[in-house]
Coordinates of C-alpha atoms in Angstrom, one line a residue:
X1 CA 69.7 153.1 143.9
X2 CA 73.4 152.2 144.1
X3 CA 72.6 148.7 145.2
X4 CA 70.2 148.3 142.2
X5 CA 73.0 149.6 139.9
X6 CA 75.5 147.1 141.2
X7 CA 73.0 144.3 140.8
X8 CA 72.3 145.3 137.2
X9 CA 76.1 145.6 136.6
X10 CA 76.7 142.1 137.9
X11 CA 73.9 140.6 135.8
X12 CA 75.2 142.4 132.7
X13 CA 78.7 141.1 133.2
X14 CA 77.3 137.6 133.8
X15 CA 75.3 137.7 130.6
X16 CA 78.3 138.9 128.6
X17 CA 80.4 136.1 130.1
X18 CA 77.8 133.5 129.2
X19 CA 77.5 134.9 125.7
X20 CA 81.3 134.9 125.3
X21 CA 81.5 131.4 126.6
X22 CA 78.8 130.2 124.2
X23 CA 80.5 131.9 121.3
X24 CA 83.9 130.4 122.4
X25 CA 82.3 127.0 122.7
X26 CA 80.7 127.2 119.3
X27 CA 84.0 128.3 117.8
X28 CA 85.8 125.4 119.5
X29 CA 83.2 122.9 118.2
X30 CA 83.6 124.3 114.7
X31 CA 87.4 124.0 115.0
X32 CA 87.2 120.4 116.1
X33 CA 84.8 119.6 113.4
X34 CA 87.0 121.2 110.8
X35 CA 90.0 119.3 112.1
X36 CA 88.2 116.0 111.9
X37 CA 87.0 116.7 108.4
X38 CA 90.5 117.6 107.4
X39 CA 91.8 114.3 108.9
X40 CA 89.1 112.2 107.2
X41 CA 89.8 114.0 103.8
X42 CA 93.6 113.5 104.1
X43 CA 93.1 109.8 104.9
X44 CA 90.5 108.9 102.3
X45 CA 89.6 111.5 99.7
X46 CA 91.3 111.2 96.4
X47 CA 91.7 115.0 96.0
X48 CA 93.3 117.2 98.6
X49 CA 92.5 120.8 99.4
X50 CA 95.3 123.3 99.6
X51 CA 94.9 123.4 103.3
X52 CA 95.2 119.6 103.6
X53 CA 98.3 119.6 101.5
X54 CA 99.8 122.1 103.9
X55 CA 98.9 119.9 106.8
X56 CA 100.6 116.9 105.2
X57 CA 103.6 119.0 104.4
X58 CA 103.8 120.2 108.0
X59 CA 104.0 116.5 109.2
X60 CA 107.1 115.9 107.2
X61 CA 110.5 116.2 108.9
X62 CA 113.2 118.3 107.2
X63 CA 115.1 116.1 104.8
X64 CA 118.8 115.4 105.5
X65 CA 121.4 115.5 102.8
X66 CA 121.3 111.7 102.6
X67 CA 117.5 111.7 102.2
X68 CA 117.6 114.4 99.5
X69 CA 120.1 112.2 97.6
X70 CA 117.8 109.2 98.0
X71 CA 114.8 111.2 96.8
X72 CA 116.8 112.3 93.8
X73 CA 117.6 108.7 93.0
X74 CA 114.0 107.7 93.4
X75 CA 112.8 110.6 91.1
X76 CA 115.3 109.7 88.3
X77 CA 114.4 106.0 88.6
X78 CA 110.7 106.8 88.4
X79 CA 111.3 108.8 85.2
X80 CA 113.2 106.0 83.7
X81 CA 110.5 103.5 84.5
X82 CA 107.8 105.7 82.9
X83 CA 109.9 105.8 79.8
X84 CA 110.4 102.1 79.6
X85 CA 108.4 99.7 77.3
X86 CA 105.2 98.4 78.8
X87 CA 101.6 97.9 77.8
X88 CA 98.7 99.6 79.7
X89 CA 96.0 97.3 80.9
X90 CA 92.4 98.1 82.0
X91 CA 90.1 96.0 84.2
X92 CA 87.1 96.7 86.4
X93 CA 86.9 96.2 90.1
X94 CA 84.2 94.3 92.0
X95 CA 82.3 97.5 92.5
X96 CA 82.6 98.7 88.9
X97 CA 85.7 101.1 89.2
X98 CA 88.0 101.2 86.2
X99 CA 91.5 100.2 87.3
X100 CA 94.7 100.7 85.3
X101 CA 97.9 98.7 85.3
X102 CA 101.2 98.7 83.4
X103 CA 102.6 95.4 82.2
X104 CA 106.3 95.0 81.5
X105 CA 107.2 91.6 79.9
X106 CA 110.6 90.1 79.7
X107 CA 112.1 87.3 77.5
X108 CA 112.0 83.9 79.1
X109 CA 110.3 84.9 82.3
X110 CA 110.6 82.8 85.4
X111 CA 108.0 84.5 87.5
X112 CA 105.4 87.4 87.6
X113 CA 105.3 90.2 90.1
X114 CA 102.1 92.2 90.8
X115 CA 103.5 95.4 92.2
X116 CA 101.3 97.5 94.5
X117 CA 102.3 101.1 95.4
X118 CA 101.5 103.0 98.6
X119 CA 99.2 105.7 99.9
X120 CA 99.2 108.8 97.8
X121 CA 102.2 107.5 95.9
X122 CA 102.5 105.9 92.4
X123 CA 103.7 102.8 90.7
X124 CA 106.8 104.5 89.2
X125 CA 107.8 106.3 92.4
X126 CA 107.7 103.2 94.6
X127 CA 109.2 100.6 92.2
X128 CA 111.4 102.6 89.9
X129 CA 114.6 101.9 91.9
X130 CA 114.0 98.1 91.8
X131 CA 112.7 97.8 88.3
X132 CA 116.0 97.0 86.6
X133 CA 116.8 94.3 89.2
X134 CA 113.3 92.7 88.6
X135 CA 113.8 92.7 84.8
X136 CA 117.4 91.4 84.9
X137 CA 116.1 88.5 87.1
X138 CA 113.5 87.4 84.6
X139 CA 110.4 88.9 86.2
X140 CA 107.3 90.0 84.3
X141 CA 106.0 92.9 86.3
X142 CA 102.4 94.2 86.5
X143 CA 102.5 97.7 88.1
X144 CA 99.0 98.5 89.2
X145 CA 97.6 101.9 90.0
X146 CA 95.6 101.7 93.2
X147 CA 92.0 102.9 93.1
X148 CA 91.7 106.7 93.7
X149 CA 95.3 107.1 92.5
X150 CA 96.8 108.1 89.1
X151 CA 94.8 106.9 86.1
X152 CA 92.6 104.5 88.1
X153 CA 89.1 105.6 89.0
X154 CA 87.6 106.0 92.5
X155 CA 87.0 108.9 94.9
X156 CA 88.1 107.3 98.1
X157 CA 91.1 105.4 99.4
X158 CA 90.3 102.2 101.4
X159 CA 93.7 101.6 103.1
X160 CA 93.7 98.0 101.9
X161 CA 90.2 97.2 103.0
X162 CA 88.8 97.9 99.5
X163 CA 92.1 97.4 97.6
X164 CA 92.6 93.8 98.6
X165 CA 89.7 92.9 96.3
X166 CA 91.2 94.9 93.5
X167 CA 94.4 92.8 93.9
X168 CA 92.2 89.6 93.6
X169 CA 90.8 91.1 90.3
X170 CA 94.3 91.7 89.0
X171 CA 95.3 88.1 89.9
X172 CA 92.3 86.8 88.0
X173 CA 93.3 88.9 85.0
X174 CA 96.9 87.7 85.2
X175 CA 95.7 84.1 85.2
X176 CA 93.8 84.6 82.0
X177 CA 97.1 85.5 80.2
X178 CA 99.4 83.1 78.3
X179 CA 102.0 83.2 81.1
X180 CA 99.6 82.0 83.8
X181 CA 101.7 78.9 84.3
X182 CA 104.4 81.1 86.0
X183 CA 104.6 81.5 89.8
X184 CA 103.1 84.9 90.9
X185 CA 104.3 87.1 93.8
X186 CA 102.4 90.0 95.3
X187 CA 104.9 92.8 96.1
X188 CA 103.6 95.8 98.1
X189 CA 105.0 99.0 99.5
X190 CA 103.5 100.8 102.6
X191 CA 99.7 100.8 102.1
X192 CA 100.4 98.5 99.1
X193 CA 102.1 96.1 101.6
X194 CA 99.1 96.1 103.8
X195 CA 96.9 95.6 100.7
X196 CA 98.8 92.5 99.6
X197 CA 98.9 91.1 103.1
X198 CA 95.1 91.5 103.4
X199 CA 94.7 89.9 100.0
X200 CA 96.7 86.9 101.1
X201 CA 94.1 86.2 103.8
X202 CA 91.5 85.7 101.1
X203 CA 91.0 82.6 98.9
X204 CA 93.7 82.9 96.2
X205 CA 94.8 80.6 93.4
X206 CA 97.6 78.1 93.8
X207 CA 100.0 79.9 91.5
X208 CA 100.4 82.7 94.0
X209 CA 103.7 81.6 95.5
X210 CA 104.4 84.4 98.0
X211 CA 104.0 87.9 99.3
X212 CA 106.7 90.6 99.7
X213 CA 105.5 93.3 102.2
X214 CA 107.8 96.3 102.6
X215 CA 106.8 98.8 105.4
X216 CA 103.3 97.5 105.9
X217 CA 101.0 98.4 108.8
X218 CA 98.7 96.2 110.9
X219 CA 95.3 97.9 110.3
X220 CA 94.0 101.2 109.0
X221 CA 92.9 102.2 112.5
X222 CA 96.3 101.5 114.0
X223 CA 98.0 103.6 111.3
X224 CA 95.5 106.5 111.6
X225 CA 96.0 106.5 115.4
X226 CA 99.8 106.5 115.0
X227 CA 99.8 109.4 112.5
X228 CA 97.2 111.4 114.5
X229 CA 99.1 111.1 117.7
X230 CA 102.7 111.2 116.5
X231 CA 102.4 113.3 113.4
X232 CA 99.7 115.8 114.2
X233 CA 99.8 115.4 118.0
X234 CA 96.0 114.9 118.4
X235 CA 94.3 112.6 120.8
X236 CA 92.9 109.9 118.6
X237 CA 90.3 108.8 121.1
X238 CA 88.5 112.1 120.7
X239 CA 88.1 111.7 117.0
X240 CA 87.8 107.9 116.7
X241 CA 84.0 107.6 116.5
X242 CA 83.7 110.4 114.0
X243 CA 86.4 109.0 111.7
X244 CA 84.7 105.5 112.0
X245 CA 81.5 107.0 110.7
X246 CA 83.2 108.9 107.9
X247 CA 85.1 105.7 106.9
X248 CA 81.8 103.7 106.8
X249 CA 80.1 106.4 104.7
X250 CA 82.9 106.6 102.2
X251 CA 84.2 103.0 101.9
X252 CA 81.6 100.8 103.6
X253 CA 84.2 99.5 106.1
X254 CA 85.2 100.4 109.6
X255 CA 89.0 101.0 109.9
X256 CA 89.5 97.9 112.1
X257 CA 87.0 95.7 110.3
X258 CA 89.9 93.7 108.8
X259 CA 93.7 93.9 109.3
X260 CA 96.9 92.6 108.0
X261 CA 97.4 90.8 111.3
X262 CA 94.1 88.9 110.9
X263 CA 95.0 88.1 107.3
X264 CA 98.3 86.6 108.4
X265 CA 96.5 84.2 110.6
X266 CA 94.6 82.9 107.6
X267 CA 97.5 83.1 105.1
X268 CA 98.4 80.0 103.2
X269 CA 101.5 81.3 101.3
X270 CA 105.0 82.3 102.3
X271 CA 105.7 86.0 103.2
X272 CA 108.9 88.1 103.1
X273 CA 108.5 91.1 105.5
X274 CA 110.8 94.1 105.1
X275 CA 111.0 97.2 107.3
X276 CA 113.5 100.0 108.2
X277 CA 114.3 100.7 111.8
X278 CA 113.9 104.5 111.4
X279 CA 110.4 104.5 109.8
X280 CA 108.5 107.4 111.3
X281 CA 105.4 106.9 109.1
X282 CA 104.7 103.2 109.8
X283 CA 106.5 102.0 112.9
X284 CA 108.5 98.8 112.5
X285 CA 106.6 97.3 115.4
X286 CA 103.6 96.9 113.1
X287 CA 105.7 94.6 110.8
X288 CA 106.8 92.7 113.9
X289 CA 103.1 92.1 114.8
X290 CA 102.3 90.9 111.3
X291 CA 105.3 88.7 111.3
X292 CA 104.4 87.1 114.6
X293 CA 100.9 86.5 113.4
X294 CA 101.9 84.8 110.1
X295 CA 101.2 81.1 110.2
X296 CA 103.1 80.2 107.0
X297 CA 106.9 80.1 106.1
X298 CA 108.1 83.6 106.7
X299 CA 111.3 85.7 106.4
X300 CA 112.1 89.1 108.0
X301 CA 114.5 91.7 106.7
X302 CA 115.2 94.6 109.1
X303 CA 117.3 97.4 107.7
X304 CA 119.0 99.6 110.3
X305 CA 118.8 103.3 109.6
X306 CA 116.2 103.0 106.8
X307 CA 113.1 105.3 106.9
X308 CA 109.8 104.7 105.3
X309 CA 110.2 102.5 102.2
X310 CA 113.9 103.3 102.1
X311 CA 115.2 99.8 102.7
X312 CA 116.1 99.2 99.0
X313 CA 117.9 102.5 98.8
X314 CA 119.9 101.9 102.1
X315 CA 120.7 98.2 101.7
X316 CA 120.3 97.4 98.0
X317 CA 122.5 94.3 97.9
X318 CA 121.0 92.8 101.0
X319 CA 117.5 93.5 99.8
X320 CA 118.2 91.9 96.4
X321 CA 119.8 88.9 98.1
X322 CA 116.7 88.3 100.2
X323 CA 114.5 88.5 97.2
X324 CA 116.6 86.0 95.2
X325 CA 116.6 83.6 98.1
X326 CA 112.9 83.9 98.6
X327 CA 112.3 83.2 94.9
X328 CA 114.8 80.4 94.8
X329 CA 113.0 78.7 97.7
X330 CA 109.4 79.1 96.6
X331 CA 109.4 79.4 92.8
X332 CA 109.2 75.7 92.1
X333 CA 107.2 74.3 95.0
X334 CA 103.5 74.8 95.4
X335 CA 103.3 76.8 98.6
X336 CA 100.6 74.5 100.0
X337 CA 102.4 71.3 99.2

């Protein structure tokens, strides 16, 4: 009787252990799935849940006094740019999405800039600090709002894979205007830099005289991997296939289907690369890779101590000097001649 009781006891404990293990396994699977959904939503979805906003916030390092001062300068400059005189422009993308831009014209322009902001940022935030310099140096500027940002339509962010075609549509619109005889430069920040670099790998008109790429990455996959492993401390290999499938569902592209590095191998126009040494969002090594791959005339500005898209704020005079030299060299000549 005692032996039978002991046997029943052991079997009961084993059954409980199996049940607990199954429940724990199911909970773990659910947790992993929720984590992957959160990462996919943070990367690509236009709208963020409160939980995803908290995840993004947790990735940010505490701002130093110097960074707080730079953020304040950026905020004030953005407000000033929003209050400046410009006309709002609407076009449609290749896939029927309404895109919004803001065109600021100057008297006696010498060139036109198409300014492309970064991931989850805005036209005024990324270019406000440089706006007065651009105007005072006779640049018309078209500030575009990337798809799934601001007033532009779209539910998903394509990390440059979709947006490169939007840039081509904006170029086409610019060339229909009365100032189409002017040289045009594509100027991108962060994801905007990757976008204009990818656009430069496509067939573009002869009046596109150069690209300015500040803090751009090599490919969406490289950037996702870097942020997952360095910002969130997840093993990207575990989630790679799932995120690939989600990217294909939402954008029609795999995150390594095209890259800035590949585009640079096909590029036919000069490129000015800019990056800060302390960038913890897009590592400077990615710009080095893009620079190495670029087949055309190229320049590289490295700003010691600058974080992500902080180079203008850290080294304004040097930044402006590089832009002026770039324009002086390539304004007049056809880049392909």
